[in-house]
Tab-separated table of C-alpha atoms and ligand atoms in Angstrom:
chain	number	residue	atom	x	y	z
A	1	UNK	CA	0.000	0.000	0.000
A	2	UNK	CA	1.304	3.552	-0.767
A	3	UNK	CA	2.509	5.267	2.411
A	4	UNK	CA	1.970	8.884	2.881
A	5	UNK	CA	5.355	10.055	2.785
A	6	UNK	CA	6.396	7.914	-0.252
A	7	UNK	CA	7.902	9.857	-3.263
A	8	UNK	CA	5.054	9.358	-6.252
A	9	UNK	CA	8.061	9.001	-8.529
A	10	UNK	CA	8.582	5.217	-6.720
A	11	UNK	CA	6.806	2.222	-7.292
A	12	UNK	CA	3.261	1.833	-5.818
A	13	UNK	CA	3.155	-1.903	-5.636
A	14	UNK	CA	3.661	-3.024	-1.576
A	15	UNK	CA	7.587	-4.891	-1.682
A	16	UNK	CA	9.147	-5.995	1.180
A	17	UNK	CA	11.942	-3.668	1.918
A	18	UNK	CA	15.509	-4.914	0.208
A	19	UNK	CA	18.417	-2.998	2.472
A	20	UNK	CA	19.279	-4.003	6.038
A	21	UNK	CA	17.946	-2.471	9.109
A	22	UNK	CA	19.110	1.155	9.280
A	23	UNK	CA	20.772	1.004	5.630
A	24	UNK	CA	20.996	4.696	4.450
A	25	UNK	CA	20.541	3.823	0.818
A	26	UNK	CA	16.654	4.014	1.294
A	27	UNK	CA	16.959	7.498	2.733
A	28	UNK	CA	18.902	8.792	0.025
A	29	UNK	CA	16.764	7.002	-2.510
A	30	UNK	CA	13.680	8.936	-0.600
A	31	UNK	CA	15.517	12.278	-1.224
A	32	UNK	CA	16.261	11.848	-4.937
A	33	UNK	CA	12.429	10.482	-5.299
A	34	UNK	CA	10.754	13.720	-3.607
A	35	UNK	CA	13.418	15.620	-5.874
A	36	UNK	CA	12.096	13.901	-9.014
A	37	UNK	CA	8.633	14.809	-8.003
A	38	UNK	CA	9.217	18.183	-7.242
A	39	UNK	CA	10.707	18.894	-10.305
A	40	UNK	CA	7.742	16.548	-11.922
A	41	UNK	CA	10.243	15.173	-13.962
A	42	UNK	CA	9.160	11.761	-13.528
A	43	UNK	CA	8.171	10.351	-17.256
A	44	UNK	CA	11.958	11.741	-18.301
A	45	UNK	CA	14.163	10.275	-15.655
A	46	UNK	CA	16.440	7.563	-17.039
A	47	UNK	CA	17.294	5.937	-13.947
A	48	UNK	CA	20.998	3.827	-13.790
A	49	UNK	CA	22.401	1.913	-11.179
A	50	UNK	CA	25.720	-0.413	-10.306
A	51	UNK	CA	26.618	-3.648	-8.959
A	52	UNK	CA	26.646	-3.960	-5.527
A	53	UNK	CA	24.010	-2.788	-2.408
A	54	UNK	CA	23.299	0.327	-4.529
A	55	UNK	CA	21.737	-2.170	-7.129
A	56	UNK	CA	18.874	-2.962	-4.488
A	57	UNK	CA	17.393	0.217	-6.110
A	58	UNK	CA	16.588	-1.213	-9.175
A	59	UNK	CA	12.757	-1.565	-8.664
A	60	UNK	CA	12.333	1.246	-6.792
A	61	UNK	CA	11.547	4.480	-9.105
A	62	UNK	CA	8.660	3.822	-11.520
A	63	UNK	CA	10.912	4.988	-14.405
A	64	UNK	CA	13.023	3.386	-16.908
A	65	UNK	CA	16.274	1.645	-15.395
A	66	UNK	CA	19.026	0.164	-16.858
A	67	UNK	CA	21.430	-2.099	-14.299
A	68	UNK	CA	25.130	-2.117	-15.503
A	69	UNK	CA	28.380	-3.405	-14.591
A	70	UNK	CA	30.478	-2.589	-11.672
A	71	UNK	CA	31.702	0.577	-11.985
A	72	UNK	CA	29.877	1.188	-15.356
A	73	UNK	CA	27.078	3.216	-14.977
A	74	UNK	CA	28.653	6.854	-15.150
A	75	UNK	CA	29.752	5.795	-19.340
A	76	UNK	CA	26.024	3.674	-19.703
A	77	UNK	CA	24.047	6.855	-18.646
A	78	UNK	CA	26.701	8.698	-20.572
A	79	UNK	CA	25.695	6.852	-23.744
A	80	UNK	CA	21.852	6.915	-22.708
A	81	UNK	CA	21.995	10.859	-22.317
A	82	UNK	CA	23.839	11.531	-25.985
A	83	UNK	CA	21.350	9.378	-27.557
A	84	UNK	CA	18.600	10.855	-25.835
A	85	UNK	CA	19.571	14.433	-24.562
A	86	UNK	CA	15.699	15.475	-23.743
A	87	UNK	CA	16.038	12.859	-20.975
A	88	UNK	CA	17.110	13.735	-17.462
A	89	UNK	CA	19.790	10.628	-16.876
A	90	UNK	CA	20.717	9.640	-13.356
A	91	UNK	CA	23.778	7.484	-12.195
A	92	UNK	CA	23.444	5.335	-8.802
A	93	UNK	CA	26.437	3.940	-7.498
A	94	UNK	CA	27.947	3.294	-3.853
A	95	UNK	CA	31.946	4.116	-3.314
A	96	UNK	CA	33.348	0.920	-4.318
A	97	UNK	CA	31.737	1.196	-7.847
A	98	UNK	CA	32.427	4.540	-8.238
A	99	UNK	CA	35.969	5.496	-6.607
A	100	UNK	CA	37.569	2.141	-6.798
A	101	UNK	CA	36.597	0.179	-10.206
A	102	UNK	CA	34.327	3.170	-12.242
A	103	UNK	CA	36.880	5.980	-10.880
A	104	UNK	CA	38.168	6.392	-14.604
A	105	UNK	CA	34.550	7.156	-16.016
A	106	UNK	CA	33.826	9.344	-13.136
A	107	UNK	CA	37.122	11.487	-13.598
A	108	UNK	CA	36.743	11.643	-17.238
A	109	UNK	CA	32.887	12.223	-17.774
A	110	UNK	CA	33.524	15.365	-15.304
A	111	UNK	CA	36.165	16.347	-16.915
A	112	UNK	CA	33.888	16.637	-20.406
A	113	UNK	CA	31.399	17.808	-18.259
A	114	UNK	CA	28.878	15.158	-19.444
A	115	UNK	CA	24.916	16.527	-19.353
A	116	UNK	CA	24.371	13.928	-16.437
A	117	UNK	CA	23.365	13.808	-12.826
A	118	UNK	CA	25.831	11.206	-10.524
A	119	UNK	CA	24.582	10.296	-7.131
A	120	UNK	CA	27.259	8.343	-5.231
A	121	UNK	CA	26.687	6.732	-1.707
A	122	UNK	CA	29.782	7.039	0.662
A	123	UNK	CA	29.190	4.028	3.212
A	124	UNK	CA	33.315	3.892	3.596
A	125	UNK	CA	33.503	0.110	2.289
A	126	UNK	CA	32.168	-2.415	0.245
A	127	UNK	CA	28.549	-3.251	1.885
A	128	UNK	CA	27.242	-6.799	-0.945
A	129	UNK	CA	30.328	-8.360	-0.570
A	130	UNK	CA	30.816	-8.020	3.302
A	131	UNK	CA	32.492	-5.090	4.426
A	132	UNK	CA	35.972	-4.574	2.865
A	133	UNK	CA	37.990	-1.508	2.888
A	134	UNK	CA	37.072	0.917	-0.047
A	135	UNK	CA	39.163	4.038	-0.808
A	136	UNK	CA	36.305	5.826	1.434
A	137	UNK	CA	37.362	4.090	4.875
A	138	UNK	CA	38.669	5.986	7.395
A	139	UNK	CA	41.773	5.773	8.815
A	140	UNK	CA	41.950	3.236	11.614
A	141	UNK	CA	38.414	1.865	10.396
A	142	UNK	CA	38.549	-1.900	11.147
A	143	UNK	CA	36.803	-3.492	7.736
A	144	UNK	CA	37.492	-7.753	6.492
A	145	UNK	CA	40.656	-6.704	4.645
A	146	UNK	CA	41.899	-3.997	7.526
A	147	UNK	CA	41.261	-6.077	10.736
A	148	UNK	CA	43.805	-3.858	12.736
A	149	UNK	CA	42.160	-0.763	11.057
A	150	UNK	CA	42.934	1.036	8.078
A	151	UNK	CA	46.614	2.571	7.881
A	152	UNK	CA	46.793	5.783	5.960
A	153	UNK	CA	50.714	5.355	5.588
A	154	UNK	CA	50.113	1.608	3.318
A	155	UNK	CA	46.884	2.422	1.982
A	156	UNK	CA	46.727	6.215	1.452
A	157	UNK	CA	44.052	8.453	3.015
A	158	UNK	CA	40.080	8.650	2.459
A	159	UNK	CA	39.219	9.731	-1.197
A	160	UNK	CA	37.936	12.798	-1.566
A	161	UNK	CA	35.672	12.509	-4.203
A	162	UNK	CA	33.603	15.449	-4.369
A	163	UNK	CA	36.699	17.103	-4.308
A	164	UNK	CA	38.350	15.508	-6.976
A	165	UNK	CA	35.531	16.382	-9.131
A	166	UNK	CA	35.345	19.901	-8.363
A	167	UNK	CA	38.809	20.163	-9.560
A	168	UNK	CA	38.385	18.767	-12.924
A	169	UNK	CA	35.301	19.806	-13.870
A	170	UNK	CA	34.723	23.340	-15.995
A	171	UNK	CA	32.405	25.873	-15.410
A	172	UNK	CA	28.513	24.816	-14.996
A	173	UNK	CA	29.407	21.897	-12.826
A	174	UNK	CA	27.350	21.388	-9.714
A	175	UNK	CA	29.229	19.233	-6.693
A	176	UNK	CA	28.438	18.885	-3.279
A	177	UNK	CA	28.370	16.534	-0.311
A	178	UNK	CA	24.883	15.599	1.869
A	179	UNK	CA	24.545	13.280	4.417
A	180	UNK	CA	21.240	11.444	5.335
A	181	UNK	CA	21.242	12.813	8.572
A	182	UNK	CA	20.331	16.320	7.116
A	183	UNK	CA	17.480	14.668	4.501
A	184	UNK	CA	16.571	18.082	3.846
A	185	UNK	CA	19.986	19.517	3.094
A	186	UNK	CA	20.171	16.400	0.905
A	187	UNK	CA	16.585	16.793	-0.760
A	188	UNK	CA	17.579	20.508	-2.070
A	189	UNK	CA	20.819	19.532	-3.083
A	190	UNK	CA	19.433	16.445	-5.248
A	191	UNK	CA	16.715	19.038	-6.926
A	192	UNK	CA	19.451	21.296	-7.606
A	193	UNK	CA	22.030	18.245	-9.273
A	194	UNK	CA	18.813	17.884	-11.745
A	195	UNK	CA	17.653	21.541	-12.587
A	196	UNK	CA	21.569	21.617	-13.353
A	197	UNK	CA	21.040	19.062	-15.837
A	198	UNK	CA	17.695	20.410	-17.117
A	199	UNK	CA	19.444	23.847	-17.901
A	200	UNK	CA	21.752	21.828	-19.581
A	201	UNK	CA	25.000	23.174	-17.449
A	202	UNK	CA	26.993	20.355	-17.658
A	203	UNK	CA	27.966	17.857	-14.650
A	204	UNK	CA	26.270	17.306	-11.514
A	205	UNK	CA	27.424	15.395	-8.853
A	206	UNK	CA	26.615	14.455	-5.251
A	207	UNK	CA	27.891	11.981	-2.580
A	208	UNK	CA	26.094	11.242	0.025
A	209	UNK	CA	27.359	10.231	3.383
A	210	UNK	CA	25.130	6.705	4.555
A	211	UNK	CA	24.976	4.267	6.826
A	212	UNK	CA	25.738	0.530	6.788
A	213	UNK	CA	25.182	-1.008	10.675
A	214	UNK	CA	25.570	-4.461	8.671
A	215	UNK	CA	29.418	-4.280	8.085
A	216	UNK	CA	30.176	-1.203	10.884
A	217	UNK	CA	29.139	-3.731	13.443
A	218	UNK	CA	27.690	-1.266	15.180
A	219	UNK	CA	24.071	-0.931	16.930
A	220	UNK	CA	22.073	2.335	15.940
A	221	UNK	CA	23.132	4.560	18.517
A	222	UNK	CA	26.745	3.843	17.622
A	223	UNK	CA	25.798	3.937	13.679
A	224	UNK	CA	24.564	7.799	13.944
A	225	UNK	CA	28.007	7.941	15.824
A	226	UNK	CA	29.837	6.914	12.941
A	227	UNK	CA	27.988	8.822	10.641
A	228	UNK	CA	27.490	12.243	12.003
A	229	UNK	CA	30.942	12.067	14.171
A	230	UNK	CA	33.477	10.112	12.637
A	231	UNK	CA	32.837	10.782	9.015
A	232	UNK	CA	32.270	14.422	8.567
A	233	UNK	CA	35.858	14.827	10.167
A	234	UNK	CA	37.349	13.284	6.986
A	235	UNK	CA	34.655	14.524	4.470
A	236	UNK	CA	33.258	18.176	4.487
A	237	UNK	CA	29.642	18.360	4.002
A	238	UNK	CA	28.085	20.987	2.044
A	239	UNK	CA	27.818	22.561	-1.558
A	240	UNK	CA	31.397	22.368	-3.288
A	241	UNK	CA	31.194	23.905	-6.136
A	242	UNK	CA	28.024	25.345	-8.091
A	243	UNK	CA	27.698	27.341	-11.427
A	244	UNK	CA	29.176	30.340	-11.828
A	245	UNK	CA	25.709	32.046	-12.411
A	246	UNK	CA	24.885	31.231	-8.793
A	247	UNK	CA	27.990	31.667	-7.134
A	248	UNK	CA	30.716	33.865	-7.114
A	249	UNK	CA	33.243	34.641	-9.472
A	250	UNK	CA	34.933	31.211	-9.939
A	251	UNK	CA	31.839	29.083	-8.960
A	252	UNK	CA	33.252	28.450	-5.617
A	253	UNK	CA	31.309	28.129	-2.542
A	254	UNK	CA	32.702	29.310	0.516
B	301	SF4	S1	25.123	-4.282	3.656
B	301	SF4	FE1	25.185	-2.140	4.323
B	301	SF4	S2	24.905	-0.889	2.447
B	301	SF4	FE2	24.243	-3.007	2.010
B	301	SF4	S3	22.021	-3.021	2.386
B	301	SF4	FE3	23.023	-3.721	4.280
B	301	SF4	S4	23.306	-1.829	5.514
B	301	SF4	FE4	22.872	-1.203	3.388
């Protein structure tokens, strides 16, 4: 049965819910869905999404999706969005797909400023396979492949994706970094990644900081810890960089 508060732009029929107990992926799935309606964009959303727990959204937009392979879906709704440029193309992906195995399509379909809209969840590791580090885990973050925590000096420090993106992409770009713990930071920076894509600025881009109690270990008090504590220390939440026609001067925010 359709609750209340579900987005209209997700599917009506009654499923059984697909992430763990206090997975953030729904949240942030609820925030792109309430952007999509707000916008009323709904019969133009092209709707992509990886391997791994990020594919679990599959079946939830009533749009038309397209599953790819790891680390794929940044060049698949790449190709979708030059075939069909009056559609408004969205990539799903968690960290592993997109900073570890995809990180070469994400760099260089920023850098060309692809038309396209990339929403990557930051759970700092891999969640479907059990937990292993990803280039988002934090420094002393005990994961199945870091059991004595993560060492910055062997394995380098958390990836700054956002960041990264910022620095490579031109003018028009929008980048930021939401959380869901602020859904309604997140919600207004999701409708903004679109309308930069409707007004046909060039590359938008969000990661968004979630939770994964599965693989943290950790029970929910100590899983808000994690996520409103531990991780903003390493990743700065907020809007990065937005077009120059909203900004200032260079299209930086400060
Ligand atoms: S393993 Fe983690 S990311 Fe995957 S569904 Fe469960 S809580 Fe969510």
């Amino acid at each position: 049965m359709l609750q209340p508060t579900m987005p209209k732009s997700w599917r009506r029929e009654s499923k059984p819910h697909k992430f763990c107990p206090g997975c953030g992926h729904g949240i942030a799935l609820r925030a792109l869905g309430q952007a999509i309606d707000q916008l009323g964009i709904q019969d133009r959303v092209i709707f992509g999404c990886d391997i791994g727990c990020s594919l679990l959204a599959w079946d939830f937009f009533n749009v038309d999706t397209v599953q790819t392979h790891h680390g794929r879906t940044t060049p698949v709704i790449t190709g979708v969005k030059r075939a069909r440029p009056e559609l408004i193309c969205v990539a799903y992906m968690g960290d592993g797909g997109g900073y570890a195995i995809g990180s070469q399509h994400l760099v260089n379909a920023a850098a060309r400023n692809e038309n396209i809209t990339v929403i990557l969840v930051n759970n700092a590791q891999y969640g479907m396979t059990g937990g292993q580090m990803a280039p988002t885990t934090l420094p002393g973050q005990k994961t199945e492949t870091t059991p004595y925590g993560r060492d910055p000096v062997l394995t380098g420090p958390p990836f700054q994706g956002p960041e990264m993106v910022a620095a490579v992409t031109p003018e028009g770009a929008y980048v930021a970094r939401g959380t869901v713990g602020k859904v309604r930071q997140l919600q207004k920076m999701m409708v903004r990644a679109l309308q930069n894509q409707m007004e046909g600025r060039g590359f938008s881009f969000i990661e968004v900081l979630s939770s994964c109690p599965t693989n943290w270990r950790t029970n929910a008090r100590e899983t808000w810890a994690f996520l409103e504590e531990k991780m903003p220390k390493f990743f700065n939440i907020g809007e990065i960089k937005i077009p120059v026609a909203e900004g200032d001067e260079d299209g930086q925010t400060s």
